[in-house]
Coordinates of C-alpha atoms in Angstrom, one line a residue:
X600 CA 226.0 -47.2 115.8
X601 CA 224.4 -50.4 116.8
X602 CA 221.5 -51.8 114.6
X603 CA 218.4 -53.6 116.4
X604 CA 216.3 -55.4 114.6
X605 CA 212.6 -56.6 115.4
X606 CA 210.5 -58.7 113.7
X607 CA 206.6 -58.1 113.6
X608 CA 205.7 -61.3 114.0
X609 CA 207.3 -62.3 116.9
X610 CA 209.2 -61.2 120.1
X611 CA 212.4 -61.2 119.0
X612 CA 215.2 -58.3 119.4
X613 CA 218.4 -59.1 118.1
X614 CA 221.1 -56.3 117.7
X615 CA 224.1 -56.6 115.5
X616 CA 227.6 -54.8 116.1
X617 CA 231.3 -55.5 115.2
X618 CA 231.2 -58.2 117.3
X619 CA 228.5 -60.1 115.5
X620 CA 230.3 -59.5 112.0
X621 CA 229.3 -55.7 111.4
X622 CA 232.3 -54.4 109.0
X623 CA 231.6 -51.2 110.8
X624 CA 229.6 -49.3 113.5
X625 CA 229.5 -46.4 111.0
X626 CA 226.0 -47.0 109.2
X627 CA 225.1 -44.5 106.5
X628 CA 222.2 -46.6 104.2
X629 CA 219.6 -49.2 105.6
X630 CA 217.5 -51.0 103.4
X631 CA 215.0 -54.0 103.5
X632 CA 214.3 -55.9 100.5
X633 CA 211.3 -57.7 99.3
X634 CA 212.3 -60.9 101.0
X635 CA 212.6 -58.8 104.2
X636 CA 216.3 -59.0 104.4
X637 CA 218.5 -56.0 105.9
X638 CA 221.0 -54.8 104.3
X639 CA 223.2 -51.8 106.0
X640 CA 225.6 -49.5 103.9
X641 CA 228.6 -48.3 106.5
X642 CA 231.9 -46.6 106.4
X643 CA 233.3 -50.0 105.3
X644 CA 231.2 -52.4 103.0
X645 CA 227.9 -53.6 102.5
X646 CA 226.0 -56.0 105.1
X647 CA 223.6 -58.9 104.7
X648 CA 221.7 -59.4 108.3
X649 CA 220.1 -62.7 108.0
X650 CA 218.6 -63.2 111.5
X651 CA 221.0 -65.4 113.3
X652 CA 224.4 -63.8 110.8
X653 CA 226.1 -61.0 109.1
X654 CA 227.7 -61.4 105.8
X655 CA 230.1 -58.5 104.8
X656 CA 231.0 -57.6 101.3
X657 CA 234.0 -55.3 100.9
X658 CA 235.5 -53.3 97.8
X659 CA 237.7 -54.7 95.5
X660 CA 237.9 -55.0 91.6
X661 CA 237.8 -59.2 91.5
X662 CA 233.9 -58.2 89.6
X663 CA 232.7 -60.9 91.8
X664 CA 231.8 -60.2 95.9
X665 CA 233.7 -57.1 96.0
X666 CA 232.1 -53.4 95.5
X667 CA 233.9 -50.2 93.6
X668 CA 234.2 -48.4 96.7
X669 CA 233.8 -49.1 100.8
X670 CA 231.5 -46.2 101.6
X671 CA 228.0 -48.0 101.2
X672 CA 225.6 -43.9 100.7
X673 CA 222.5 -45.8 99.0
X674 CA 221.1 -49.3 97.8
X675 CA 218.4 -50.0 95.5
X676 CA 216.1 -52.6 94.1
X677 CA 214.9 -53.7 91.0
X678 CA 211.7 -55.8 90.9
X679 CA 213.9 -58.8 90.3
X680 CA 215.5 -58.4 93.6
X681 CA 218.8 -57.1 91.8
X682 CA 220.6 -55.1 94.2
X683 CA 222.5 -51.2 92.8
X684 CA 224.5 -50.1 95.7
X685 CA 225.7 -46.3 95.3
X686 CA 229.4 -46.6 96.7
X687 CA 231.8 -43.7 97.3
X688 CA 233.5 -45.3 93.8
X689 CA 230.9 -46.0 91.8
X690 CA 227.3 -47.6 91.1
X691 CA 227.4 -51.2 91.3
X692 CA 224.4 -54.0 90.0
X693 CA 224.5 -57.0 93.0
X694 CA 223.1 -60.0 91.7
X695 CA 222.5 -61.5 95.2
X696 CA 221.3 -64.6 93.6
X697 CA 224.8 -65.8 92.6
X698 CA 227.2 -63.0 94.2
X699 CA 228.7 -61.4 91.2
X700 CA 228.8 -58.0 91.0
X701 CA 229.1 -55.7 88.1
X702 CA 230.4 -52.2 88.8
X703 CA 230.5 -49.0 87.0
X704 CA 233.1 -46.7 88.3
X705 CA 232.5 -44.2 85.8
X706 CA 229.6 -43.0 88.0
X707 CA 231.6 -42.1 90.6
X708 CA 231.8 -39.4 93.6
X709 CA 229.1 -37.3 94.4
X710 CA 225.7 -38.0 92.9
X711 CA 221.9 -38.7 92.8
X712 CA 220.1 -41.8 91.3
X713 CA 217.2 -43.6 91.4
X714 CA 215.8 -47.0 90.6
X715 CA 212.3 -48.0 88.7
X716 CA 211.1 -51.3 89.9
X717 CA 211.5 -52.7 86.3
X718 CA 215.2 -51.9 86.1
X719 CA 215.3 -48.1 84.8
X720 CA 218.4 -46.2 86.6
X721 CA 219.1 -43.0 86.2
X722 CA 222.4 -41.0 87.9
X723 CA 222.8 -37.2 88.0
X724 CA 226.4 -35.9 88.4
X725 CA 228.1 -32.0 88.6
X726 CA 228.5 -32.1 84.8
X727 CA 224.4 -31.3 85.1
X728 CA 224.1 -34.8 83.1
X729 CA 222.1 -37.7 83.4
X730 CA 223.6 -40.8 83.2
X731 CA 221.0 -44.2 81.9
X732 CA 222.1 -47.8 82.5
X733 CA 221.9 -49.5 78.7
X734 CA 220.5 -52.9 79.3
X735 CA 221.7 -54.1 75.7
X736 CA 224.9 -52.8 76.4
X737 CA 225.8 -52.8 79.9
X738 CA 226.6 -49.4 80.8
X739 CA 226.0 -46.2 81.9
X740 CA 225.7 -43.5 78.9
X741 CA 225.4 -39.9 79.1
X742 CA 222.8 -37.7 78.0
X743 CA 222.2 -33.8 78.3
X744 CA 219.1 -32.5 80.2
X745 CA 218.0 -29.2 80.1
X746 CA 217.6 -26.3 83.0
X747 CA 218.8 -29.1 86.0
X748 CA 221.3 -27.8 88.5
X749 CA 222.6 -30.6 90.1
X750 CA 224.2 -28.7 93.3
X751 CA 220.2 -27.8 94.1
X752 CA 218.9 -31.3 93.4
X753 CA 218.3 -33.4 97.1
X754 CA 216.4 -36.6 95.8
X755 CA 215.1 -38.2 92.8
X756 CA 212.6 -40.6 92.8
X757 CA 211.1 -43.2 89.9
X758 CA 207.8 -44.6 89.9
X759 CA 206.1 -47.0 88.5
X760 CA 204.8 -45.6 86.0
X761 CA 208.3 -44.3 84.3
X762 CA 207.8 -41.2 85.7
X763 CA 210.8 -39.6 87.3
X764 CA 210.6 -36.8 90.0
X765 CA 213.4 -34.6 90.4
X766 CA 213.3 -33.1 94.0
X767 CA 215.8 -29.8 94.3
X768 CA 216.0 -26.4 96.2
X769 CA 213.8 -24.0 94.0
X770 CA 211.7 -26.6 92.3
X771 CA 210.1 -30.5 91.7
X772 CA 210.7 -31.1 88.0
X773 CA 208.2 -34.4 86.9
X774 CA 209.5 -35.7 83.6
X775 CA 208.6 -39.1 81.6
X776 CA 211.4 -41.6 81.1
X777 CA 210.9 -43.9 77.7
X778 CA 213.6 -46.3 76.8
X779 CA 214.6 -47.1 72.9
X780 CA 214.8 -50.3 70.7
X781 CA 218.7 -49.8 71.4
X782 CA 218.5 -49.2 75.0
X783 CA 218.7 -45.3 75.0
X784 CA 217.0 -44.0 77.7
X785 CA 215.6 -40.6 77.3
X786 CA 213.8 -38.4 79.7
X787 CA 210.6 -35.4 79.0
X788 CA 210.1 -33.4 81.4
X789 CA 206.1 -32.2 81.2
X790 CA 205.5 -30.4 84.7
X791 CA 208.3 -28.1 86.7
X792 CA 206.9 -27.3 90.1
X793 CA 207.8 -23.8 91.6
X794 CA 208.6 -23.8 95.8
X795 CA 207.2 -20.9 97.7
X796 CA 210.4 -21.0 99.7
X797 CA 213.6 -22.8 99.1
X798 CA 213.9 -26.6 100.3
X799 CA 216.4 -27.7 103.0
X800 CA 215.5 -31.5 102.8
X801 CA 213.9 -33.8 101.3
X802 CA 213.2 -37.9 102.2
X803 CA 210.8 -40.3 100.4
X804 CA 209.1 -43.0 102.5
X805 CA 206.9 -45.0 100.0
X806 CA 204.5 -42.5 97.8
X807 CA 205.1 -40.0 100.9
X808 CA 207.5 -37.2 100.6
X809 CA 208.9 -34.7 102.9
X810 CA 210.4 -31.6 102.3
X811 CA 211.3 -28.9 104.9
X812 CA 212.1 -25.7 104.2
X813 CA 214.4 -22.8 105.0
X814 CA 211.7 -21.2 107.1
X815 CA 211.2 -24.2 108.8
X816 CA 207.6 -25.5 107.0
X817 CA 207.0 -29.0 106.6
X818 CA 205.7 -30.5 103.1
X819 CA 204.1 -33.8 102.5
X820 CA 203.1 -34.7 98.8
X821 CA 201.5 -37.8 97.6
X822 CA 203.2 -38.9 94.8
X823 CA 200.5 -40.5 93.1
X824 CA 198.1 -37.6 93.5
X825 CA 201.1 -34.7 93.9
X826 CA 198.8 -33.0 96.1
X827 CA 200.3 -31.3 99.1
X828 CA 199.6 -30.4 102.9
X829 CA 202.2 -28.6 105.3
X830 CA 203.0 -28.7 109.2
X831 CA 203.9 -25.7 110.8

């Protein structure tokens, strides 16, 4: 893959390969954050496009400019411009103010998270778990949820409100996330949403979400409003 970037504002196409200081042509995550960097997730480390460079961040376990794993799936950001990069290996916090980053390989392999704007993060693993970042403590803790599946979950999305949205094959499950005096995050769930037919995908763009399903209809819910319309 080669990425090429425009810029609204003016007339400029730049495009960035291996030969410009891509780690990989194998991108799997794009992202652009609220200083209107890139960053692309590939087959082999995370990367900065700054206009005119590429900086590459590979794996390593230094804890400072190296990631748990090379696979780069997902990147997040908090409202602080704190990076969490979902790696192949783990779930790491990029401070891209100063470099260092702090990883958590105990969330690790295949699963779903999500990121609040004020710094909320919640994982979902096979054990049918949900894992919480403790900001007192620095970790990710486990706690039990009720009636989730997480083979049938696709995406999972936290607004700003601390609601959470749990997007999966049979059903959207919306459930109220309140964190603790000690950091424990804990998650209600107040409204389970039935499909009329099973979901195949689903993607988020803003308060927009798209889910298609296994008889090829496409569903677009507001967010805000949850109301939904569908495209034949």
């Amino acid at each position: 893959m080669v990425l090429i970037c425009t810029v609204s504002f003016s007339d400029n196409l730049r495009v960035f390969d291996c030969h410009k200081g891509l780690s990989s042509m194998f991108v799997l995550s794009l992202f652009q954050d609220h200083n209107g960097y890139m960053w692309a997730g590939t087959y082999d480390g995370l990367n900065l496009l700054s206009g005119s460079y590429v900086k590459a961040f590979g794996a390593g376990h230094n804890g400072k400019n190296q990631l748990s794993g090379n696979l780069i799936e997902q990147i997040h950001e908090e409202s602080n411009g704190l990076l969490w990069v979902h790696t192949n290996l783990g779930l790491d916090r990029f401070d891209t103010s100063n470099g260092v980053i702090e990883y958590h390989p105990e969330i690790n392999g295949s699963y779903k998270s999500a990121v609040s704007a004020s710094g909320e993060i919640i994982a979902f693993k096979g054990d049918n778990c949900y894992y919480y970042y403790n900001q007192q403590q620095k970790h990710f803790c486990k706690q039990q949820l009720n009636n989730i599946i997480y083979k049938e979950i696709q995406r999972v999305h936290i607004d700003d409100k601390h609601n959470i949205f749990i997007f999966a094959k049979n059903t959207t499950r919306v459930g109220r996330i309140t964190t603790e005096s000690d950091g424990k995050v804990k998650i209600k769930i107040y409204r389970t949403i039935k499909h009329q037919s099973p979901v195949q995908r689903t993607s988020i763009d803003g308060d927009v979400v798209f889910q298609l399903t296994e008889n090829a209809i496409l569903y677009q819910t507001n967010i805000k409003t949850m109301k939904t319309q569908y495209d034949l």
